[in-house]
Coordinates of N, CA, C and O in Angstrom, one line a residue:
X18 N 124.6 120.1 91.2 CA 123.8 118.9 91.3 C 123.9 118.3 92.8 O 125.1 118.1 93.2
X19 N 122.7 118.1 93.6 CA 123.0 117.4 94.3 C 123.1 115.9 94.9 O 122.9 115.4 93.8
X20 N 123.1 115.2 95.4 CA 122.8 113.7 95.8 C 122.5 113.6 97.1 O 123.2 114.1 98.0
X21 N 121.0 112.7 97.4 CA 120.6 112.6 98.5 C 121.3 111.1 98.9 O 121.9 110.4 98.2
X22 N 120.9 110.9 100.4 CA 121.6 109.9 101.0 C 120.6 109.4 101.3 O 119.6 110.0 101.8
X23 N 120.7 107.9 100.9 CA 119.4 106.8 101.4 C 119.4 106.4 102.7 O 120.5 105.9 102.9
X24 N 118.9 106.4 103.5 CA 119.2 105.7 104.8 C 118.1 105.4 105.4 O 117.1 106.1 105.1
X25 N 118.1 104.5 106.2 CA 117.1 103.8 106.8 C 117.0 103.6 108.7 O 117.8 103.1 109.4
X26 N 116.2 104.1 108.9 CA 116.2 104.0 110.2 C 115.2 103.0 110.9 O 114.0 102.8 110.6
X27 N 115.9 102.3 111.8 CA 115.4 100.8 112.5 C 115.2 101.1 113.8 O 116.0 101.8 114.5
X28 N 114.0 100.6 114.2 CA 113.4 101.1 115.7 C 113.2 99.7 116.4 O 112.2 99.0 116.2
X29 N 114.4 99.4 117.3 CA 114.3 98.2 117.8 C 113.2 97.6 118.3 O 112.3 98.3 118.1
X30 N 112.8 96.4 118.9 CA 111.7 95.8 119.4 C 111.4 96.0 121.0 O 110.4 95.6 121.7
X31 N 112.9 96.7 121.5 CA 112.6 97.3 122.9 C 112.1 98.0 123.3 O 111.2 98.0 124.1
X32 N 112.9 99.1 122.2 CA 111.8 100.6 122.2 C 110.4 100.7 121.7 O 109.7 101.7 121.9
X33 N 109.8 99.5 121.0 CA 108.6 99.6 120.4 C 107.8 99.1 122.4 O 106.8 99.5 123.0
X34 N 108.7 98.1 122.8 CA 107.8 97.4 123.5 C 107.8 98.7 125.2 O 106.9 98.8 126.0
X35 N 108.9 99.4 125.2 CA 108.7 100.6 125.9 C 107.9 101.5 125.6 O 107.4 101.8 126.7
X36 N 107.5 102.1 124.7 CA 106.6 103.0 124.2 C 105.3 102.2 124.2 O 104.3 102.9 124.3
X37 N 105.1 100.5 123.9 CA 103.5 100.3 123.9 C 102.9 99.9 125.5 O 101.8 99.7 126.0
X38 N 104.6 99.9 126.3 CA 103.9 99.9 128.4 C 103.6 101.1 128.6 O 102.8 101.2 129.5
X39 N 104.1 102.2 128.0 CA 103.7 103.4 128.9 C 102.7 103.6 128.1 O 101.8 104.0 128.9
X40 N 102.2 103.5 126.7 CA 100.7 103.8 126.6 C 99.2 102.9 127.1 O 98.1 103.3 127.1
X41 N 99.8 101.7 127.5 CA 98.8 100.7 128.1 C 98.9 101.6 129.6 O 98.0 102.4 129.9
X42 N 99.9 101.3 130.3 CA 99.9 101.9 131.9 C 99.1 103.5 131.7 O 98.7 104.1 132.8
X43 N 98.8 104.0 130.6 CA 98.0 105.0 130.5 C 96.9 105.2 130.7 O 96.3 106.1 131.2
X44 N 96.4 103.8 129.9 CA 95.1 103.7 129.4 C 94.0 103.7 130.9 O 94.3 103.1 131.9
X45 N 92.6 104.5 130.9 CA 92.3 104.4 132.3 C 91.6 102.8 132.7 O 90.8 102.3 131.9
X46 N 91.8 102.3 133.4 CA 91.2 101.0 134.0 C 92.7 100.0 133.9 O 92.7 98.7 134.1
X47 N 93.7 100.5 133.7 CA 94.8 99.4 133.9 C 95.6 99.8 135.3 O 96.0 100.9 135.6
X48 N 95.6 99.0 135.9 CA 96.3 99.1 137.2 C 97.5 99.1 137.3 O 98.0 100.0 137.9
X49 N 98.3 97.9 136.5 CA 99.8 97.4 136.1 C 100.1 96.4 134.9 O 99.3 95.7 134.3
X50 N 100.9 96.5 134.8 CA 101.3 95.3 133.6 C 102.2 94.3 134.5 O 102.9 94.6 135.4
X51 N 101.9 93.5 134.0 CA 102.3 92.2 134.8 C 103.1 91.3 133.7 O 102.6 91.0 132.6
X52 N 104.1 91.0 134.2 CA 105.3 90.5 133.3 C 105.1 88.8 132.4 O 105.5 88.2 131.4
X53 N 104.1 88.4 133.5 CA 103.9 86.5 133.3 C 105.3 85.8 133.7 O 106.2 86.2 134.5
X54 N 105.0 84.5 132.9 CA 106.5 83.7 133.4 C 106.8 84.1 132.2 O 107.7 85.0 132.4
X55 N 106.7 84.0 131.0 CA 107.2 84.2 130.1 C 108.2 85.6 129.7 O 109.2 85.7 129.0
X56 N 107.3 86.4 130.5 CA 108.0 87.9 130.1 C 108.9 88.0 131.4 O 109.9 88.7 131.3
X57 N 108.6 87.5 132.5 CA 110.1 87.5 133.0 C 111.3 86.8 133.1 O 112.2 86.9 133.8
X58 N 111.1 85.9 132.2 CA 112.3 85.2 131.6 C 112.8 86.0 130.3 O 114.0 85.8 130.0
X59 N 112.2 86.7 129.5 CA 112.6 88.1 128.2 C 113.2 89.3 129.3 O 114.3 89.8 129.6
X60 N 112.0 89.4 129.8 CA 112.9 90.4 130.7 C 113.9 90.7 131.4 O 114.3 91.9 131.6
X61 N 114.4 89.5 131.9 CA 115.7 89.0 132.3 C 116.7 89.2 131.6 O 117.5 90.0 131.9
X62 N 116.8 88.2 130.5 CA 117.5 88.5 129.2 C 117.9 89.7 129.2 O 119.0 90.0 129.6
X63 N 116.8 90.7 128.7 CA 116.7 91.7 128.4 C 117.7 92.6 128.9 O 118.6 93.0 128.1
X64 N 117.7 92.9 130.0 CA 118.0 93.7 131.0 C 119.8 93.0 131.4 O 120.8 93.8 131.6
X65 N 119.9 92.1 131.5 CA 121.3 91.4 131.9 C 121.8 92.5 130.1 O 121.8 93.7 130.0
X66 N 121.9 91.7 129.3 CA 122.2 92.3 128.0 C 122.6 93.7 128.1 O 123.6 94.1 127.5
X67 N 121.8 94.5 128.8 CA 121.8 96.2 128.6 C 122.7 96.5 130.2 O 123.3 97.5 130.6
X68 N 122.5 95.5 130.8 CA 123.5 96.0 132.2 C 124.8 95.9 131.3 O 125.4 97.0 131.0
X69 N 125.1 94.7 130.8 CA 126.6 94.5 130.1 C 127.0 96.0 129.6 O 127.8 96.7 130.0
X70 N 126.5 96.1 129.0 CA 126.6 97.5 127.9 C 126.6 99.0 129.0 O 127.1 100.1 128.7
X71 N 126.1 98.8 129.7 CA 125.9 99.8 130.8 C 125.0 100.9 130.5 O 125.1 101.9 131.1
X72 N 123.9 100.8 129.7 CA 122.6 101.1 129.4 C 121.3 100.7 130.3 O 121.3 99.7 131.0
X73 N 120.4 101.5 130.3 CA 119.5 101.8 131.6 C 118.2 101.1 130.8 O 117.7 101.7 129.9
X74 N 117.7 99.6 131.1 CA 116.8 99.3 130.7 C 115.4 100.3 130.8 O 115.1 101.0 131.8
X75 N 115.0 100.1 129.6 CA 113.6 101.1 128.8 C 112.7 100.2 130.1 O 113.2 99.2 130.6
X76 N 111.5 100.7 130.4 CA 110.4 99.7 131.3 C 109.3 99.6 130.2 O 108.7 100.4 129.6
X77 N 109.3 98.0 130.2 CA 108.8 97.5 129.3 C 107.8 96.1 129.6 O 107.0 95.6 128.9
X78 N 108.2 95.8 131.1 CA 107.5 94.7 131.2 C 106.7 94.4 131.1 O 105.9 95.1 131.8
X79 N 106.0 93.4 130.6 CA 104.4 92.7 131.0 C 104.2 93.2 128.9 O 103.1 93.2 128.5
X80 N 105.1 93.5 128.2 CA 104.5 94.0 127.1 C 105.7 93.1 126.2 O 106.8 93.1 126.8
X81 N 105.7 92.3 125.1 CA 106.3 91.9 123.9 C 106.1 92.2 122.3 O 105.0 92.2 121.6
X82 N 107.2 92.3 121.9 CA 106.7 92.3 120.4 C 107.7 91.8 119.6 O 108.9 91.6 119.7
X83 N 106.6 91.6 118.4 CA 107.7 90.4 117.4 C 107.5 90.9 116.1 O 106.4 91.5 116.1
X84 N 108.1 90.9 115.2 CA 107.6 91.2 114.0 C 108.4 90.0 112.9 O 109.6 89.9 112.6
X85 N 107.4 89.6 112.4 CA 106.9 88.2 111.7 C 108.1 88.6 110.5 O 108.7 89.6 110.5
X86 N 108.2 87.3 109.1 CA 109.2 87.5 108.3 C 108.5 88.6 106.9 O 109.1 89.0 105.8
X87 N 107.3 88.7 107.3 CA 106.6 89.9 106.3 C 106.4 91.4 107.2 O 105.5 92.3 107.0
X88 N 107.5 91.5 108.1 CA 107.2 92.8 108.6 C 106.5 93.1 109.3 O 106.6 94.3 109.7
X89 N 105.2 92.4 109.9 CA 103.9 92.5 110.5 C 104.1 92.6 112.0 O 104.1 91.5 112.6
X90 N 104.3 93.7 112.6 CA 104.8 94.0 114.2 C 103.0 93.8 114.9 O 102.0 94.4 114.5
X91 N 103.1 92.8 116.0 CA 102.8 92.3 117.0 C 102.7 93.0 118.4 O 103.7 93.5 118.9
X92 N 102.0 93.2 118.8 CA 102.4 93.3 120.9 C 101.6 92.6 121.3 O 100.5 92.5 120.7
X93 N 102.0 92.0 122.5 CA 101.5 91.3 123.3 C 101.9 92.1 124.7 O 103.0 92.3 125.2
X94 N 100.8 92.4 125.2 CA 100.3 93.4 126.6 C 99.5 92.0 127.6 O 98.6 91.3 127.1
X95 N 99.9 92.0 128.8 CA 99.7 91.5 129.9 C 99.6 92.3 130.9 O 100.6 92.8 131.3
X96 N 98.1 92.9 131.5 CA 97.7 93.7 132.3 C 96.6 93.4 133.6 O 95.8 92.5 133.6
X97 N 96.8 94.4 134.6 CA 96.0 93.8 135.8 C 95.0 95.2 135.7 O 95.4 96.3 135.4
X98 N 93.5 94.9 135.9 CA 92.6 96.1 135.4 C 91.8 96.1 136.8 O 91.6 95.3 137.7
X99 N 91.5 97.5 136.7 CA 90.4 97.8 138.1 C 89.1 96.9 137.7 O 89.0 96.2 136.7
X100 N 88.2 97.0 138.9 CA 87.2 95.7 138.5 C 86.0 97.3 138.2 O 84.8 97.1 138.1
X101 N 86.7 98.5 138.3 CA 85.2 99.7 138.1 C 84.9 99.9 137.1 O 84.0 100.7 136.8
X102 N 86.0 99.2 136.2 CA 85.5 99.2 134.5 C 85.3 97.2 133.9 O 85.7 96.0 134.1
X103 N 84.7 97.8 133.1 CA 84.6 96.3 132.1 C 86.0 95.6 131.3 O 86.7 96.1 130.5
X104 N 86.1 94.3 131.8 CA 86.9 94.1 131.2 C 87.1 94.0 129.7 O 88.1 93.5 129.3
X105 N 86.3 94.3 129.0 CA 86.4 93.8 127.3 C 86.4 95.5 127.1 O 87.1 95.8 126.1
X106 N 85.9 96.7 127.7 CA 86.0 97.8 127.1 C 87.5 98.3 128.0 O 87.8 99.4 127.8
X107 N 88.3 97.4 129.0 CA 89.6 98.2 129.2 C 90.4 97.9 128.1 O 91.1 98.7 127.4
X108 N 90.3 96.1 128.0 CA 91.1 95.7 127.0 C 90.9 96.3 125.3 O 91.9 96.5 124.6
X109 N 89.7 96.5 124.9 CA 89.7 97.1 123.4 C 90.8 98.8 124.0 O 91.9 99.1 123.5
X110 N 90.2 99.4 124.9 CA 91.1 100.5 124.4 C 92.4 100.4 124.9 O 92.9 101.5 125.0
X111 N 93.3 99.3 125.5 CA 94.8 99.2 125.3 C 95.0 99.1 124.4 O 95.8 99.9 123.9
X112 N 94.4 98.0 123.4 CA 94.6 97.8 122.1 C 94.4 99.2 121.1 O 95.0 99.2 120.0
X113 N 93.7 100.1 121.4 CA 93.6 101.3 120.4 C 94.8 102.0 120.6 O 95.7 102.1 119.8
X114 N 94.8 102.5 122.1 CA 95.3 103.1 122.6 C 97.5 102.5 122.4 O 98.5 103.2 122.4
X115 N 97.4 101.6 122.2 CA 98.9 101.1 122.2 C 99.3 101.4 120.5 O 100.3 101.9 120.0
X116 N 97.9 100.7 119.7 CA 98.5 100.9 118.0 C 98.7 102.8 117.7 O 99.3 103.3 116.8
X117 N 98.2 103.3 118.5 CA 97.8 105.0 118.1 C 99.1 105.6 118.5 O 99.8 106.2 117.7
X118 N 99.6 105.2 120.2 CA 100.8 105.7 120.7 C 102.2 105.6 120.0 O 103.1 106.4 119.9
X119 N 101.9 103.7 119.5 CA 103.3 103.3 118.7 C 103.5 104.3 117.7 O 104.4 105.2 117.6
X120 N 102.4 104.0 117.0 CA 102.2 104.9 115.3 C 103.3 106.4 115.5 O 104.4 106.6 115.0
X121 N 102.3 107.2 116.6 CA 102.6 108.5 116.7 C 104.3 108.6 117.1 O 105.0 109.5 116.8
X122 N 104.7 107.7 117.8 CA 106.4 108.1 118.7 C 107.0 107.4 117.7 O 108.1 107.8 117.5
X123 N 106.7 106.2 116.9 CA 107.7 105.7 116.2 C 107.7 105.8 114.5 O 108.7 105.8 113.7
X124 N 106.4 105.8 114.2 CA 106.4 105.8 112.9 C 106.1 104.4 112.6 O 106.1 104.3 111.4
X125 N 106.0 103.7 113.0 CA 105.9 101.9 113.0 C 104.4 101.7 112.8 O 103.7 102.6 113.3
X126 N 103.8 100.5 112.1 CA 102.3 100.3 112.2 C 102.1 98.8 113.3 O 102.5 97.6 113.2
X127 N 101.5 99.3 113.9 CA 100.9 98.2 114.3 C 99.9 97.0 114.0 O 98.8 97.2 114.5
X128 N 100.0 96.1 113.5 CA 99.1 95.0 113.0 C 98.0 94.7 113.9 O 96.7 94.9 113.8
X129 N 99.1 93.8 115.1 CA 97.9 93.4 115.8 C 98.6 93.8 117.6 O 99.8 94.0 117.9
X130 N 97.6 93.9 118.4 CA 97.8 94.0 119.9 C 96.9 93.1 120.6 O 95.7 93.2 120.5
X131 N 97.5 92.5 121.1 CA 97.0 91.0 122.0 C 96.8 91.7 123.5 O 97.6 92.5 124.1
X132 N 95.8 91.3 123.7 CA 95.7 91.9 125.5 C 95.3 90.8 126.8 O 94.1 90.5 127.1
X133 N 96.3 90.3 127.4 CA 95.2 89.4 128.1 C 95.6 90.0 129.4 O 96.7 90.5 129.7
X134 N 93.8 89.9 130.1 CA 94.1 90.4 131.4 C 94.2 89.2 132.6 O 93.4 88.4 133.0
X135 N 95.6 89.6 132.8 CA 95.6 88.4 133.8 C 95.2 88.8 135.6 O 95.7 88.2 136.6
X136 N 94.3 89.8 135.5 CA 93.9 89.9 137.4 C 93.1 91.2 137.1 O 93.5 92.0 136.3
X137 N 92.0 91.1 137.8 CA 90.8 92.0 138.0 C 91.2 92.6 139.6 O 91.7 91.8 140.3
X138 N 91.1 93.8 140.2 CA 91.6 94.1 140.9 C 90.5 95.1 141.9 O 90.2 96.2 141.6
X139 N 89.8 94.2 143.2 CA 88.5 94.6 143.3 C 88.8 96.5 143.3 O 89.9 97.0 143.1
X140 N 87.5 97.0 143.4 CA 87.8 99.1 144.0 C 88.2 99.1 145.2 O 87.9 98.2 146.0
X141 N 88.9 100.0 145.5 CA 89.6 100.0 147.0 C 88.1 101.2 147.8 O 87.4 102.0 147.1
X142 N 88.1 101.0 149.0 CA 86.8 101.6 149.4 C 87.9 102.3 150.1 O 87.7 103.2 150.9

């Protein structure tokens, strides 16, 4: 007879928010992610925390996530976009493009993805 072992595996809110910058910085028409004030005051945090420990902060900036007391995981993406695409069709596909990437590398669902673009960034001639 045998007995299986229950275990549970937890995917921190760093690594979610690492994996949803590199699929935004993917996406075509995003130039950079841009931290805000807010995210570089998290980011700060962040990073002091993981120097202590002597761990190599994940790059994650300009991206946050929370997940609510019903489990409902969040991102919030702050990005700078070329002005050679539309801003409402860069922002819908970060948002595709970030819930698809989490899903696939973590196994995690994404609820919702917040996108504000904070700078349009004329074409370089």
């Amino acid at each position: 007879m045998t007995t299986e072992a229950i275990s549970e595996v937890v995917i921190e809110a760093p690594v979610i928010a690492a994996v949803a910058a590199q699929a935004a910085r993917a996406t075509p028409g995003v130039v950079r992610l841009e931290p805000g004030v807010r995210g570089l005051v998290s980011t700060l945090v962040r990073v002091g925390k993981q120097r202590l420990t002597n761990a190599d902060p994940a790059a994650s900036e300009g991206v946050r996530v929370r997940k609510n007391a019903a489990g409902e995981l969040s991102v919030q993406v702050d990005v700078v976009i070329s002005a050679a695409r539309a801003a409402a069709v860069v922002g819908h596909a970060v948002q595709q493009e970030v819930s698809r990437v989490v899903f696939e590398q973590t196994g995690q669902q994404v609820d919702e993805v917040s996108v504000s673009i904070l700078d349009i960034e004329p074409e370089r001639r």
